[in-house]
């Protein structure tokens, strides 16, 4: 699976990998995200960085919780070890020089989205590879919530946030947006940074 992901990143700069996370891990992580929300530990996400940091719920409607080191639970440790395998493969085969991972749970309530944006900040271009793993069991097309990625030549691709699917792309190259969904939408989203 990781070899296929790396080959697609090399070829086109983005990749969608259904079934990247096994169902039991998706289930554990989804429960942890919901428990964080119920115990008041998901906080409205900001946009921008430093002096540009702002909460703009009409642009970005999710609430987040940053994962920590050492990992808070066995499921989070398992997730991070899979991310580490991806990091090592990307560095070996693509020479991306990925150094650290910043990663958070995200929960979008029904109706919330995230307007079109790039994942690199204006004054800080260290974010190199964006990774998103969805934690939504039994997601249906009519639930919406697609990630829409703008490609070259005006093309775009839409990805349903089905549990276990991994999306990754080069952070500086692809504007993208999250369309509103009819039910809460869970993910773990992160960025590998170079030094
Ligand atoms: C982000 C983002 C996409 C998604 O958090 O920056 O673009 O599908 N998320 O959740
Ligand atoms: Mn983004």
PDB file of C-alpha atoms and ligand atoms in Angstrom:
ATOM      1  CA  UNK A   1       0.000   0.000   0.000  1.00  0.00           C
ATOM      2  CA  UNK A   2       2.711   2.513   0.946  1.00  0.00           C
ATOM      3  CA  UNK A   3       4.629   1.778  -2.261  1.00  0.00           C
ATOM      4  CA  UNK A   4       1.526   2.584  -4.328  1.00  0.00           C
ATOM      5  CA  UNK A   5       0.998   5.824  -2.405  1.00  0.00           C
ATOM      6  CA  UNK A   6       4.592   6.914  -2.963  1.00  0.00           C
ATOM      7  CA  UNK A   7       4.422   6.034  -6.672  1.00  0.00           C
ATOM      8  CA  UNK A   8       1.292   8.176  -7.090  1.00  0.00           C
ATOM      9  CA  UNK A   9       2.828  11.074  -5.172  1.00  0.00           C
ATOM     10  CA  UNK A  10       5.863  10.886  -7.461  1.00  0.00           C
ATOM     11  CA  UNK A  11       3.668  10.747 -10.545  1.00  0.00           C
ATOM     12  CA  UNK A  12       1.033  13.430  -9.857  1.00  0.00           C
ATOM     13  CA  UNK A  13       1.661  14.929  -6.400  1.00  0.00           C
ATOM     14  CA  UNK A  14      -1.499  13.591  -4.782  1.00  0.00           C
ATOM     15  CA  UNK A  15      -2.999  10.238  -3.847  1.00  0.00           C
ATOM     16  CA  UNK A  16      -6.240   8.740  -2.512  1.00  0.00           C
ATOM     17  CA  UNK A  17      -5.857   5.374  -0.758  1.00  0.00           C
ATOM     18  CA  UNK A  18      -9.117   3.717   0.395  1.00  0.00           C
ATOM     19  CA  UNK A  19      -8.628   1.177   3.196  1.00  0.00           C
ATOM     20  CA  UNK A  20      -5.329   2.676   4.381  1.00  0.00           C
ATOM     21  CA  UNK A  21      -6.462   2.325   8.014  1.00  0.00           C
ATOM     22  CA  UNK A  22      -8.079  -0.949   9.141  1.00  0.00           C
ATOM     23  CA  UNK A  23     -11.698  -0.821  10.357  1.00  0.00           C
ATOM     24  CA  UNK A  24     -10.893  -1.525  14.017  1.00  0.00           C
ATOM     25  CA  UNK A  25      -8.387   1.356  14.135  1.00  0.00           C
ATOM     26  CA  UNK A  26     -10.876   3.680  12.413  1.00  0.00           C
ATOM     27  CA  UNK A  27     -13.480   2.682  15.000  1.00  0.00           C
ATOM     28  CA  UNK A  28     -11.171   3.310  17.989  1.00  0.00           C
ATOM     29  CA  UNK A  29      -9.980   6.668  16.659  1.00  0.00           C
ATOM     30  CA  UNK A  30     -13.550   7.777  15.863  1.00  0.00           C
ATOM     31  CA  UNK A  31     -14.630   6.941  19.412  1.00  0.00           C
ATOM     32  CA  UNK A  32     -11.674   8.862  20.810  1.00  0.00           C
ATOM     33  CA  UNK A  33     -12.539  11.903  18.683  1.00  0.00           C
ATOM     34  CA  UNK A  34     -16.160  11.831  19.856  1.00  0.00           C
ATOM     35  CA  UNK A  35     -15.079  11.440  23.502  1.00  0.00           C
ATOM     36  CA  UNK A  36     -12.748  14.425  23.149  1.00  0.00           C
ATOM     37  CA  UNK A  37     -15.699  16.426  21.887  1.00  0.00           C
ATOM     38  CA  UNK A  38     -17.973  15.265  24.687  1.00  0.00           C
ATOM     39  CA  UNK A  39     -15.372  16.195  27.312  1.00  0.00           C
ATOM     40  CA  UNK A  40     -14.860  19.679  25.876  1.00  0.00           C
ATOM     41  CA  UNK A  41     -11.429  19.007  24.396  1.00  0.00           C
ATOM     42  CA  UNK A  42     -12.212  19.846  20.758  1.00  0.00           C
ATOM     43  CA  UNK A  43     -11.707  23.548  20.110  1.00  0.00           C
ATOM     44  CA  UNK A  44     -12.801  25.743  17.185  1.00  0.00           C
ATOM     45  CA  UNK A  45     -10.063  25.675  14.558  1.00  0.00           C
ATOM     46  CA  UNK A  46      -8.294  28.871  13.512  1.00  0.00           C
ATOM     47  CA  UNK A  47      -6.990  29.948  10.121  1.00  0.00           C
ATOM     48  CA  UNK A  48      -3.643  31.657   9.555  1.00  0.00           C
ATOM     49  CA  UNK A  49      -0.634  31.757  11.829  1.00  0.00           C
ATOM     50  CA  UNK A  50       1.022  34.266  14.178  1.00  0.00           C
ATOM     51  CA  UNK A  51      -0.578  37.690  13.816  1.00  0.00           C
ATOM     52  CA  UNK A  52      -2.867  36.333  11.080  1.00  0.00           C
ATOM     53  CA  UNK A  53      -4.418  33.701  13.339  1.00  0.00           C
ATOM     54  CA  UNK A  54      -8.209  34.040  13.362  1.00  0.00           C
ATOM     55  CA  UNK A  55     -11.346  32.025  14.105  1.00  0.00           C
ATOM     56  CA  UNK A  56     -13.573  32.388  11.050  1.00  0.00           C
ATOM     57  CA  UNK A  57     -16.308  29.811  11.454  1.00  0.00           C
ATOM     58  CA  UNK A  58     -17.946  30.737   8.155  1.00  0.00           C
ATOM     59  CA  UNK A  59     -14.686  29.872   6.370  1.00  0.00           C
ATOM     60  CA  UNK A  60     -13.646  26.934   8.567  1.00  0.00           C
ATOM     61  CA  UNK A  61     -16.252  25.172  10.745  1.00  0.00           C
ATOM     62  CA  UNK A  62     -14.359  22.291  12.357  1.00  0.00           C
ATOM     63  CA  UNK A  63     -13.176  21.805  15.932  1.00  0.00           C
ATOM     64  CA  UNK A  64      -9.821  20.186  16.560  1.00  0.00           C
ATOM     65  CA  UNK A  65      -7.566  18.467  19.087  1.00  0.00           C
ATOM     66  CA  UNK A  66      -3.814  18.178  18.452  1.00  0.00           C
ATOM     67  CA  UNK A  67      -2.249  14.739  18.960  1.00  0.00           C
ATOM     68  CA  UNK A  68       0.625  14.676  21.407  1.00  0.00           C
ATOM     69  CA  UNK A  69       3.899  12.836  21.925  1.00  0.00           C
ATOM     70  CA  UNK A  70       3.974  10.459  23.658  1.00  0.00           C
ATOM     71  CA  UNK A  71       0.660   9.290  22.168  1.00  0.00           C
ATOM     72  CA  UNK A  72      -2.332   9.483  24.519  1.00  0.00           C
ATOM     73  CA  UNK A  73      -3.771   6.059  23.545  1.00  0.00           C
ATOM     74  CA  UNK A  74      -2.719   2.806  21.836  1.00  0.00           C
ATOM     75  CA  UNK A  75      -4.855   3.696  18.793  1.00  0.00           C
ATOM     76  CA  UNK A  76      -3.105   7.056  18.427  1.00  0.00           C
ATOM     77  CA  UNK A  77       0.274   5.315  18.795  1.00  0.00           C
ATOM     78  CA  UNK A  78      -0.715   2.866  16.057  1.00  0.00           C
ATOM     79  CA  UNK A  79      -1.827   5.726  13.807  1.00  0.00           C
ATOM     80  CA  UNK A  80       1.416   7.639  14.380  1.00  0.00           C
ATOM     81  CA  UNK A  81       3.521   4.568  13.631  1.00  0.00           C
ATOM     82  CA  UNK A  82       1.746   4.225  10.274  1.00  0.00           C
ATOM     83  CA  UNK A  83       2.479   7.895   9.593  1.00  0.00           C
ATOM     84  CA  UNK A  84       6.120   7.299  10.465  1.00  0.00           C
ATOM     85  CA  UNK A  85       6.284   4.481   7.895  1.00  0.00           C
ATOM     86  CA  UNK A  86       4.860   6.869   5.297  1.00  0.00           C
ATOM     87  CA  UNK A  87       7.362   9.582   6.264  1.00  0.00           C
ATOM     88  CA  UNK A  88      10.340   7.236   5.942  1.00  0.00           C
ATOM     89  CA  UNK A  89       9.172   5.929   2.559  1.00  0.00           C
ATOM     90  CA  UNK A  90       8.565   9.462   1.249  1.00  0.00           C
ATOM     91  CA  UNK A  91      12.002  10.576   2.374  1.00  0.00           C
ATOM     92  CA  UNK A  92      13.678   7.514   0.909  1.00  0.00           C
ATOM     93  CA  UNK A  93      11.941   7.558  -2.485  1.00  0.00           C
ATOM     94  CA  UNK A  94      10.972  11.203  -3.010  1.00  0.00           C
ATOM     95  CA  UNK A  95      13.712  13.001  -1.033  1.00  0.00           C
ATOM     96  CA  UNK A  96      11.090  15.231   0.570  1.00  0.00           C
ATOM     97  CA  UNK A  97      13.162  15.767   3.731  1.00  0.00           C
ATOM     98  CA  UNK A  98      10.095  15.371   5.935  1.00  0.00           C
ATOM     99  CA  UNK A  99      11.121  15.989   9.499  1.00  0.00           C
ATOM    100  CA  UNK A 100       8.172  16.343  11.851  1.00  0.00           C
ATOM    101  CA  UNK A 101       4.440  15.735  11.801  1.00  0.00           C
ATOM    102  CA  UNK A 102       1.826  18.051  13.273  1.00  0.00           C
ATOM    103  CA  UNK A 103      -1.554  16.350  13.340  1.00  0.00           C
ATOM    104  CA  UNK A 104      -4.999  16.877  14.841  1.00  0.00           C
ATOM    105  CA  UNK A 105      -8.383  15.267  15.124  1.00  0.00           C
ATOM    106  CA  UNK A 106     -11.027  17.328  13.339  1.00  0.00           C
ATOM    107  CA  UNK A 107     -14.781  17.207  13.728  1.00  0.00           C
ATOM    108  CA  UNK A 108     -17.067  19.152  11.411  1.00  0.00           C
ATOM    109  CA  UNK A 109     -20.639  19.400  12.672  1.00  0.00           C
ATOM    110  CA  UNK A 110     -23.363  18.807  10.066  1.00  0.00           C
ATOM    111  CA  UNK A 111     -23.515  21.775   7.705  1.00  0.00           C
ATOM    112  CA  UNK A 112     -19.933  22.950   8.339  1.00  0.00           C
ATOM    113  CA  UNK A 113     -17.184  23.057   5.722  1.00  0.00           C
ATOM    114  CA  UNK A 114     -13.825  24.625   4.995  1.00  0.00           C
ATOM    115  CA  UNK A 115     -13.590  27.116   2.116  1.00  0.00           C
ATOM    116  CA  UNK A 116     -10.959  26.846  -0.582  1.00  0.00           C
ATOM    117  CA  UNK A 117      -7.423  27.234   0.789  1.00  0.00           C
ATOM    118  CA  UNK A 118      -3.798  26.149   0.535  1.00  0.00           C
ATOM    119  CA  UNK A 119      -2.204  24.421   3.533  1.00  0.00           C
ATOM    120  CA  UNK A 120       0.997  26.513   3.563  1.00  0.00           C
ATOM    121  CA  UNK A 121       1.057  29.703   5.606  1.00  0.00           C
ATOM    122  CA  UNK A 122       2.148  32.977   4.017  1.00  0.00           C
ATOM    123  CA  UNK A 123       5.230  33.410   6.251  1.00  0.00           C
ATOM    124  CA  UNK A 124       6.013  29.744   6.889  1.00  0.00           C
ATOM    125  CA  UNK A 125       6.405  27.260   4.058  1.00  0.00           C
ATOM    126  CA  UNK A 126       7.551  24.277   6.118  1.00  0.00           C
ATOM    127  CA  UNK A 127       4.360  22.295   5.534  1.00  0.00           C
ATOM    128  CA  UNK A 128       5.320  19.914   2.738  1.00  0.00           C
ATOM    129  CA  UNK A 129       2.966  16.929   2.641  1.00  0.00           C
ATOM    130  CA  UNK A 130      -0.680  17.137   3.781  1.00  0.00           C
ATOM    131  CA  UNK A 131      -2.260  13.916   5.041  1.00  0.00           C
ATOM    132  CA  UNK A 132      -5.916  13.302   5.891  1.00  0.00           C
ATOM    133  CA  UNK A 133      -7.374  10.048   7.220  1.00  0.00           C
ATOM    134  CA  UNK A 134     -11.152   9.809   7.495  1.00  0.00           C
ATOM    135  CA  UNK A 135     -12.848   8.216  10.488  1.00  0.00           C
ATOM    136  CA  UNK A 136     -16.475   8.041   9.289  1.00  0.00           C
ATOM    137  CA  UNK A 137     -18.029   4.608   9.331  1.00  0.00           C
ATOM    138  CA  UNK A 138     -20.681   3.895   6.641  1.00  0.00           C
ATOM    139  CA  UNK A 139     -20.413   7.225   4.866  1.00  0.00           C
ATOM    140  CA  UNK A 140     -22.839   7.486   1.921  1.00  0.00           C
ATOM    141  CA  UNK A 141     -22.522   9.718  -1.150  1.00  0.00           C
ATOM    142  CA  UNK A 142     -25.722  11.545  -0.134  1.00  0.00           C
ATOM    143  CA  UNK A 143     -24.011  12.550   3.141  1.00  0.00           C
ATOM    144  CA  UNK A 144     -21.839  14.996   1.124  1.00  0.00           C
ATOM    145  CA  UNK A 145     -18.748  16.258   2.939  1.00  0.00           C
ATOM    146  CA  UNK A 146     -16.467  15.716  -0.058  1.00  0.00           C
ATOM    147  CA  UNK A 147     -12.920  16.990  -0.101  1.00  0.00           C
ATOM    148  CA  UNK A 148     -12.578  18.763  -3.457  1.00  0.00           C
ATOM    149  CA  UNK A 149      -9.007  19.144  -4.690  1.00  0.00           C
ATOM    150  CA  UNK A 150      -8.168  21.511  -7.555  1.00  0.00           C
ATOM    151  CA  UNK A 151      -5.788  19.938 -10.055  1.00  0.00           C
ATOM    152  CA  UNK A 152      -3.977  21.490 -12.971  1.00  0.00           C
ATOM    153  CA  UNK A 153      -5.908  22.650 -16.063  1.00  0.00           C
ATOM    154  CA  UNK A 154      -9.128  23.417 -14.150  1.00  0.00           C
ATOM    155  CA  UNK A 155      -9.766  19.760 -13.311  1.00  0.00           C
ATOM    156  CA  UNK A 156     -10.748  18.724  -9.821  1.00  0.00           C
ATOM    157  CA  UNK A 157     -11.238  15.511  -7.871  1.00  0.00           C
ATOM    158  CA  UNK A 158     -13.793  14.891  -5.116  1.00  0.00           C
ATOM    159  CA  UNK A 159     -13.162  12.395  -2.326  1.00  0.00           C
ATOM    160  CA  UNK A 160     -15.849  11.080   0.026  1.00  0.00           C
ATOM    161  CA  UNK A 161     -14.642  11.041   3.662  1.00  0.00           C
ATOM    162  CA  UNK A 162     -15.126   7.288   4.015  1.00  0.00           C
ATOM    163  CA  UNK A 163     -13.557   5.724   7.106  1.00  0.00           C
ATOM    164  CA  UNK A 164     -10.067   4.341   6.439  1.00  0.00           C
ATOM    165  CA  UNK A 165      -9.396   6.425   3.317  1.00  0.00           C
ATOM    166  CA  UNK A 166      -6.091   8.310   3.268  1.00  0.00           C
ATOM    167  CA  UNK A 167      -5.631  11.399   1.118  1.00  0.00           C
ATOM    168  CA  UNK A 168      -2.219  12.996   0.785  1.00  0.00           C
ATOM    169  CA  UNK A 169      -0.888  15.746  -1.442  1.00  0.00           C
ATOM    170  CA  UNK A 170       1.986  18.195  -1.741  1.00  0.00           C
ATOM    171  CA  UNK A 171       0.846  21.045   0.505  1.00  0.00           C
ATOM    172  CA  UNK A 172       1.958  23.952  -1.693  1.00  0.00           C
ATOM    173  CA  UNK A 173       0.461  22.684  -4.956  1.00  0.00           C
ATOM    174  CA  UNK A 174      -3.220  21.935  -4.448  1.00  0.00           C
ATOM    175  CA  UNK A 175      -5.943  24.341  -3.334  1.00  0.00           C
ATOM    176  CA  UNK A 176      -8.784  22.344  -1.784  1.00  0.00           C
ATOM    177  CA  UNK A 177     -12.038  22.738   0.128  1.00  0.00           C
ATOM    178  CA  UNK A 178     -14.376  20.697   2.342  1.00  0.00           C
ATOM    179  CA  UNK A 179     -18.017  20.650   1.251  1.00  0.00           C
ATOM    180  CA  UNK A 180     -20.723  20.659   3.933  1.00  0.00           C
ATOM    181  CA  UNK A 181     -22.091  17.299   5.051  1.00  0.00           C
ATOM    182  CA  UNK A 182     -25.441  16.111   6.380  1.00  0.00           C
ATOM    183  CA  UNK A 183     -23.844  14.423   9.420  1.00  0.00           C
ATOM    184  CA  UNK A 184     -20.818  15.105  11.628  1.00  0.00           C
ATOM    185  CA  UNK A 185     -17.581  14.455   9.768  1.00  0.00           C
ATOM    186  CA  UNK A 186     -14.470  13.112  11.540  1.00  0.00           C
ATOM    187  CA  UNK A 187     -10.856  12.972  10.404  1.00  0.00           C
ATOM    188  CA  UNK A 188      -7.267  13.055  11.503  1.00  0.00           C
ATOM    189  CA  UNK A 189      -5.482  15.706   9.471  1.00  0.00           C
ATOM    190  CA  UNK A 190      -1.807  16.532   9.536  1.00  0.00           C
ATOM    191  CA  UNK A 191       1.195  18.002   7.829  1.00  0.00           C
ATOM    192  CA  UNK A 192       4.679  16.667   7.483  1.00  0.00           C
ATOM    193  CA  UNK A 193       7.080  19.583   7.664  1.00  0.00           C
ATOM    194  CA  UNK A 194      10.616  19.987   6.466  1.00  0.00           C
ATOM    195  CA  UNK A 195      13.129  21.731   8.712  1.00  0.00           C
TER     196      UNK A 195
HETATM  197  C1  LIG B   1      -7.521  20.991   6.428  1.00  0.00           C
HETATM  198  C2  LIG B   1      -8.277  20.323   5.336  1.00  0.00           C
HETATM  199  C3  LIG B   1      -9.571  18.475   4.497  1.00  0.00           C
HETATM  200  C4  LIG B   1     -10.540  17.417   4.924  1.00  0.00           C
HETATM  201  O1  LIG B   1      -7.790  20.694   7.606  1.00  0.00           O
HETATM  202  O2  LIG B   1      -6.648  21.828   6.123  1.00  0.00           O
HETATM  203  O3  LIG B   1      -8.162  20.774   4.227  1.00  0.00           O
HETATM  204  O4  LIG B   1     -11.010  16.669   4.029  1.00  0.00           O
HETATM  205  N1  LIG B   1      -9.024  19.223   5.575  1.00  0.00           N
HETATM  206  O5  LIG B   1     -10.857  17.316   6.100  1.00  0.00           O
HETATM  207 MN1  LIG B   2      -6.377  21.996   4.064  1.00  0.00          MN
END
